[in-house]
Coordinates of C-alpha atoms and ligand atoms in Angstrom, one line a residue:
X1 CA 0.0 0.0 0.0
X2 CA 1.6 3.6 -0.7
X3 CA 2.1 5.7 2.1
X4 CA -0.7 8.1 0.9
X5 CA -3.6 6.7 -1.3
X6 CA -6.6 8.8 -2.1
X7 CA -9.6 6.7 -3.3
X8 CA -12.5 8.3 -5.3
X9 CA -12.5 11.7 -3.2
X10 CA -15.5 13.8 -3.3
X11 CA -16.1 16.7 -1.0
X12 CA -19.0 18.6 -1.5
X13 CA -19.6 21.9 0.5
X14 CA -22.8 23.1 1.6
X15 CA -22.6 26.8 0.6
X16 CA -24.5 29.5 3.4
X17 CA -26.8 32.3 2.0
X18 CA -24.2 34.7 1.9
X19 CA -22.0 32.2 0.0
X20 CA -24.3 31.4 -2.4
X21 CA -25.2 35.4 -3.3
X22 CA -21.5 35.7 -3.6
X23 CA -20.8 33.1 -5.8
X24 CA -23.6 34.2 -7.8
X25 CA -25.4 30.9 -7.8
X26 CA -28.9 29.6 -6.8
X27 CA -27.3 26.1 -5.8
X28 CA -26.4 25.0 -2.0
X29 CA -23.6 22.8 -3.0
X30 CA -20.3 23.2 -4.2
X31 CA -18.5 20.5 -5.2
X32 CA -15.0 21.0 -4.6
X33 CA -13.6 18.0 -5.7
X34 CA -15.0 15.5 -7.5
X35 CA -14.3 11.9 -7.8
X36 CA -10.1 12.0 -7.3
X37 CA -7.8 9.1 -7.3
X38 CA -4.3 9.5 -6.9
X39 CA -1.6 7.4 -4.4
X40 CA 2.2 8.7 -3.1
X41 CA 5.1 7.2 -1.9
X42 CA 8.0 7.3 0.3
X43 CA 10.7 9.2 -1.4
X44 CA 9.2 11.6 -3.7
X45 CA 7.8 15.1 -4.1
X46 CA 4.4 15.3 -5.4
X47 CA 2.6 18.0 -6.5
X48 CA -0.9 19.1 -7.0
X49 CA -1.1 21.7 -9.6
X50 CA -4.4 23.4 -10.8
X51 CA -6.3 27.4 -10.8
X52 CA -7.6 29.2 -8.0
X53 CA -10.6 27.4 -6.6
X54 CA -9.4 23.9 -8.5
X55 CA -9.8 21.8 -4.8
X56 CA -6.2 21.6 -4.2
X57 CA -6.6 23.1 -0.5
X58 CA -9.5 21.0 0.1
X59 CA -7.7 17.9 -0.6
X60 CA -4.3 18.7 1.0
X61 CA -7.0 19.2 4.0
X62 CA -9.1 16.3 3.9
X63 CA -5.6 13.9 3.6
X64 CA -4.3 16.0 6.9
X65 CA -7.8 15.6 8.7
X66 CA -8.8 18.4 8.7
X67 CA -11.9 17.8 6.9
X68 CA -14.0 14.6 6.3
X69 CA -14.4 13.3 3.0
X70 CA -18.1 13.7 1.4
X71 CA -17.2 10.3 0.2
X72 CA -14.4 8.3 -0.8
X73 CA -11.4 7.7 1.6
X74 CA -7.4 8.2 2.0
X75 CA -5.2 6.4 3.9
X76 CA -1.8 7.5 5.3
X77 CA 0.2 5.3 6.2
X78 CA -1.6 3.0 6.2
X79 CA -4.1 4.6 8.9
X80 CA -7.7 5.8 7.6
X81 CA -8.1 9.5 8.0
X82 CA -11.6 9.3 9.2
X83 CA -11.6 5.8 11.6
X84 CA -7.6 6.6 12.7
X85 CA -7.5 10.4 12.9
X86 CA -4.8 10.6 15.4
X87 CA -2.4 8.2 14.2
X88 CA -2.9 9.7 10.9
X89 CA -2.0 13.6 12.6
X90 CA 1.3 12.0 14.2
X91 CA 2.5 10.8 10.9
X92 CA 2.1 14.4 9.1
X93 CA 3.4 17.9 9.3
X94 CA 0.9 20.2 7.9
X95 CA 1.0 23.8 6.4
X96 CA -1.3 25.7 5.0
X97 CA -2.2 29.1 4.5
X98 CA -4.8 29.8 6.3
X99 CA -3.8 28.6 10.1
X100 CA -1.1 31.1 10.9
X101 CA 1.2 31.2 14.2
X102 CA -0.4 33.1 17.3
X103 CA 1.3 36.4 16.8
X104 CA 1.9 36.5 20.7
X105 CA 4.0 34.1 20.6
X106 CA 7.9 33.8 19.8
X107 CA 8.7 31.3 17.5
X108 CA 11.1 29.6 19.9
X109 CA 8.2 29.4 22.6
X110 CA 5.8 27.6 19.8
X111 CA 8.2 25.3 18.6
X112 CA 8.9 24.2 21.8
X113 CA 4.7 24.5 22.4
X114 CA 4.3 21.8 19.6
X115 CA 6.8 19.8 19.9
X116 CA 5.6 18.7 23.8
X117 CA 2.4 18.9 22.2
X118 CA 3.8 15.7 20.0
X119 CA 5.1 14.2 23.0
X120 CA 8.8 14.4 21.4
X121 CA 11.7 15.4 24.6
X122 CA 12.8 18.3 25.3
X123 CA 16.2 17.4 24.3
X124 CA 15.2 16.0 20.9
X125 CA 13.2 19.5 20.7
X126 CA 16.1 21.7 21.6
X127 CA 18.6 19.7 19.0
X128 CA 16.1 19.9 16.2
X129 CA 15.3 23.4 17.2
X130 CA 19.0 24.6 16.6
X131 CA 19.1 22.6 13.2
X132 CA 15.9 24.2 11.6
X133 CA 16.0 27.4 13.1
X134 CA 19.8 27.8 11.4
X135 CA 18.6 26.3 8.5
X136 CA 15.9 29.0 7.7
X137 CA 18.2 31.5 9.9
X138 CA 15.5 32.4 12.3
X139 CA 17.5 31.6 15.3
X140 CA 18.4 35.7 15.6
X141 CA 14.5 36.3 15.4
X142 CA 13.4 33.4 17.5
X143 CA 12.6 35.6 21.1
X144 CA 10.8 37.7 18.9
X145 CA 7.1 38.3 19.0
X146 CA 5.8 36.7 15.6
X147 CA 4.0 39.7 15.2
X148 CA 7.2 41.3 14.7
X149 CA 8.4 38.8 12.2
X150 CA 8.6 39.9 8.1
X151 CA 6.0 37.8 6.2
X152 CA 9.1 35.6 4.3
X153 CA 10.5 34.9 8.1
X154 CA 6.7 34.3 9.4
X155 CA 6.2 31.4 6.6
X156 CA 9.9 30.0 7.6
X157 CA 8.7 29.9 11.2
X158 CA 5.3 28.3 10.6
X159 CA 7.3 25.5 8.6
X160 CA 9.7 25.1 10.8
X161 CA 7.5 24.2 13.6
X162 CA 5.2 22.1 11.4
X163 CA 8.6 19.8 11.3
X164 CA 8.9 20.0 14.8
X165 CA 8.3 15.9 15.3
X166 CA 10.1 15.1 12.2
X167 CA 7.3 13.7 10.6
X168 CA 7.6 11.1 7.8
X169 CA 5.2 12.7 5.5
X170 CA 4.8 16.7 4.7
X171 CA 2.0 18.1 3.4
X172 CA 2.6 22.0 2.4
X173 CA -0.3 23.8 0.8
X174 CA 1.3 26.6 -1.3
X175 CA 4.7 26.5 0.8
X176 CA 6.6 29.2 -0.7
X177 CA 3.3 31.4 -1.5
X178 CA 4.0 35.4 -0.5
X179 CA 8.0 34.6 -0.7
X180 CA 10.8 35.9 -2.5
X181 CA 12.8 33.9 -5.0
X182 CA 15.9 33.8 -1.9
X183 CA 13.6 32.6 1.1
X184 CA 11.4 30.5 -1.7
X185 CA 14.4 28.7 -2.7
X186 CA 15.7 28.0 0.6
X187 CA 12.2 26.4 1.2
X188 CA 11.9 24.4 -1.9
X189 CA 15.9 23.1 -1.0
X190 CA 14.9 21.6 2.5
X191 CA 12.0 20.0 0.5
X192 CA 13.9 17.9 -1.6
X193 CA 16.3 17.3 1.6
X194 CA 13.5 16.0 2.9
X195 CA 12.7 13.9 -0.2
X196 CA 16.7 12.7 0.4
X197 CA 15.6 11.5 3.8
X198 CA 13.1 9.1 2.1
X199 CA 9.8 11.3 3.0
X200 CA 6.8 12.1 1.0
X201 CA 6.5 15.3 0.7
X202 CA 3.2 16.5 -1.3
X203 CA 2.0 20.1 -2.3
X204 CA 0.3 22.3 -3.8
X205 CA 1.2 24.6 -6.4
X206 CA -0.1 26.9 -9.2
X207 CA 3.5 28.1 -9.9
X208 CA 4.1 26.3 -13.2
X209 CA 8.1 26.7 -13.0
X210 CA 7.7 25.4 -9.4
X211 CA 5.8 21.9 -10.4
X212 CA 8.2 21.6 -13.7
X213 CA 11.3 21.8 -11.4
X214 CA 10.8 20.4 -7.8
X215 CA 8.1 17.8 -8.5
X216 CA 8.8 14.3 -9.1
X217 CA 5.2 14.0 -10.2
X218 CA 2.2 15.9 -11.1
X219 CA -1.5 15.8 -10.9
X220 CA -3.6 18.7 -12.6
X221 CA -6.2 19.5 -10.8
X222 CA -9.2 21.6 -13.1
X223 CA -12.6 22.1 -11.2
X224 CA -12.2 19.6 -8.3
X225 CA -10.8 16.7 -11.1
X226 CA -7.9 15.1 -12.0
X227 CA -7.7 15.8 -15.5
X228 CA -3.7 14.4 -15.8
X229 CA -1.1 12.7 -13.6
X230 CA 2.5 11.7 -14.1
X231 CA 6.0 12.8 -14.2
X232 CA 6.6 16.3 -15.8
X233 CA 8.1 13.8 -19.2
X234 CA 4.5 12.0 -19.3
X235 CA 2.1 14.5 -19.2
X236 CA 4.1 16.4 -21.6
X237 CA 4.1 13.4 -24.0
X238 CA 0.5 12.7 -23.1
X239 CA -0.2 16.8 -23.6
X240 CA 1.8 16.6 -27.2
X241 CA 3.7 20.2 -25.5
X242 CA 6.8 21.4 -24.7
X243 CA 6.5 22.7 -21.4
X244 CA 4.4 22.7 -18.1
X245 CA 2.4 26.3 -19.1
X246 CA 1.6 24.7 -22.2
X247 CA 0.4 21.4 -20.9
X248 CA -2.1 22.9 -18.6
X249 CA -3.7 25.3 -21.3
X250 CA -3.6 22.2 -23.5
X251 CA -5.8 20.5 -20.1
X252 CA -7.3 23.5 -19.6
X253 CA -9.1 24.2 -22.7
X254 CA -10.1 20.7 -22.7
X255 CA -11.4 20.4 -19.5
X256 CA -13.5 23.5 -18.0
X257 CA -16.7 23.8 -17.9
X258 CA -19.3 26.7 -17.8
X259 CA -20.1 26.8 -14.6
X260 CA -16.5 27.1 -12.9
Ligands
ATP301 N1 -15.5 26.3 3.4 C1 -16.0 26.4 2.2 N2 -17.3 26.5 1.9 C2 -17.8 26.6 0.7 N3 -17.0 26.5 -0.4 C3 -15.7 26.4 -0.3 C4 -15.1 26.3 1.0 N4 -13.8 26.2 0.9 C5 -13.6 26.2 -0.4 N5 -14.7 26.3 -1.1 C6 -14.9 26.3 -2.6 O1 -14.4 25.1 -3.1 C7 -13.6 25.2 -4.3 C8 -12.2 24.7 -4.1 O2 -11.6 25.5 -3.1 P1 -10.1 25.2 -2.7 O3 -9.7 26.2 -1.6 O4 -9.9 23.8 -2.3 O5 -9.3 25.5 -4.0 P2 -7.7 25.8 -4.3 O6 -7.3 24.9 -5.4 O7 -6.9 25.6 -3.0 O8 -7.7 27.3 -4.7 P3 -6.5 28.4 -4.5 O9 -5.5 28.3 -5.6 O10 -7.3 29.7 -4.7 O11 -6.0 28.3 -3.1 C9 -13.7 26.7 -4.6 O12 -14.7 26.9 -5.5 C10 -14.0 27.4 -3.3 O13 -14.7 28.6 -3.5
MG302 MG1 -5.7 26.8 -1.9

């Protein structure tokens, strides 16, 4: 079994009022995505590339929990998201844009916060403390308030302590989203150090150069579907192009519908 496998995902929001006028719409559903198969292992860099509202949050979420599934189910692991929660939350490290650090907080204090919140020892804490924090060179910020913090150095801190108990699996919605190319690159390096480790590291992108050159493989995601999946070779040969852009026009203009 591979360490992440997604079968026949379908999560389907039920949109409020206010939603509903603002997405111009007279249905109460949305589904976000629709139907998606796709499986990851140990050792490689995946990515999930697609538009603005193409379900690539929702099922980075659903694999770290965070949601349930409409229908269809993921295992990580080995451990069902749904029935195995828990085991499934001490296997990942998860980032995303939209749970942020408690700006009252120094990095060093939440680092240490999460880490005995994984049960990992204080030593262990400390030593892998020192080794991110130089790696991302936040150890002269880490007293600061992250408040205080530059966006670039904010992102560095909230991925740093989403590695806190050196988890086997890393799951990174948008990871260098808001950075510049310097802080971007030293985020897409520890990546594939991570990769080097033997760790499955999935994300999701909708920087074309960013798939085409740190992914090991790709799934387009257009309108909560998988519309292709494969190394960056394969779905150009499948796509008949010469590069990622062109692919996903070539997917694009194939695959959406109306009512996007
Ligand atoms: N909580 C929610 N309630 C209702 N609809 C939602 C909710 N979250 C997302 N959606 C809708 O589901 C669809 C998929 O959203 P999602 O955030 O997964 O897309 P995405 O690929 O991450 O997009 P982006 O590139 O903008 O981050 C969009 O149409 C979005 O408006
Ligand atoms: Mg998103």
């Amino acid at each position: 079994m591979a360490m992440i496998e997604i079968n026949n995902l379908t999560k389907i929001y039920k949109l409020s009022k206010k939603q509903m006028q603002a997405a111009k719409t007279k249905k109460n559903m949305k589904t976000a995505v629709d139907n998606v198969s796709l499986s990851a292992e140990n050792g490689e860099i995946f990515g999930l590339l697609g538009p603005n509202g193409a379900g690539k949050t929702t099922t980075l979420r659903c694999i770290s929990t965070l949601l349930t599934p409409t229908s269809g189910d993921i295992s990580v692991a080995g451990y069902d998201t749904v029935k195995n929660a828990e085991m499934v939350r001490s296997k990942i490290g998860f980032l995303t844009n939209e749970i942020k650090l408690d700006p009252h907080f120094s990095p060093k204090y939440l680092f240490n916060f999460f880490g005995r919140l994984h049960g990992v020892d204080d030593d262990v804490i400390d030593s892998r403390r020192q080794e991110l924090f130089d790696y991302f060179g936040i150890r002269e910020f880490e007293d600061k308030k992250i408040e205080e913090l530059s966006t670039g150095m904010k992102q560095k801190a909230a991925i740093a302590v989403s590695l806190v108990h050196d988890p086997q699996i890393v799951i990174f919605d948008e990871p260098t989203s808001g950075l510049d190319i310097i802080t971007a690159r030293s985020v897409t390096d520890y990546l594939k150090k991570l990769k080097e480790q033997g760790k499955l590291v999935i994300i999701s992108t909708h920087i074309m150069s960013e798939a085409e050159k740190l992914c090991d493989r790709i799934a387009v995601i257009i309108g909560g579907q998988k519309v292709c999946e494969g190394t960056l070779k394969e779905i150009l040969q499948s796509t008949d192009t010469k590069d990622l852009e062109d692919a996903f026009f070539e997917l694009y203009k194939n695959n959406s519908k109306e009512d996007m």
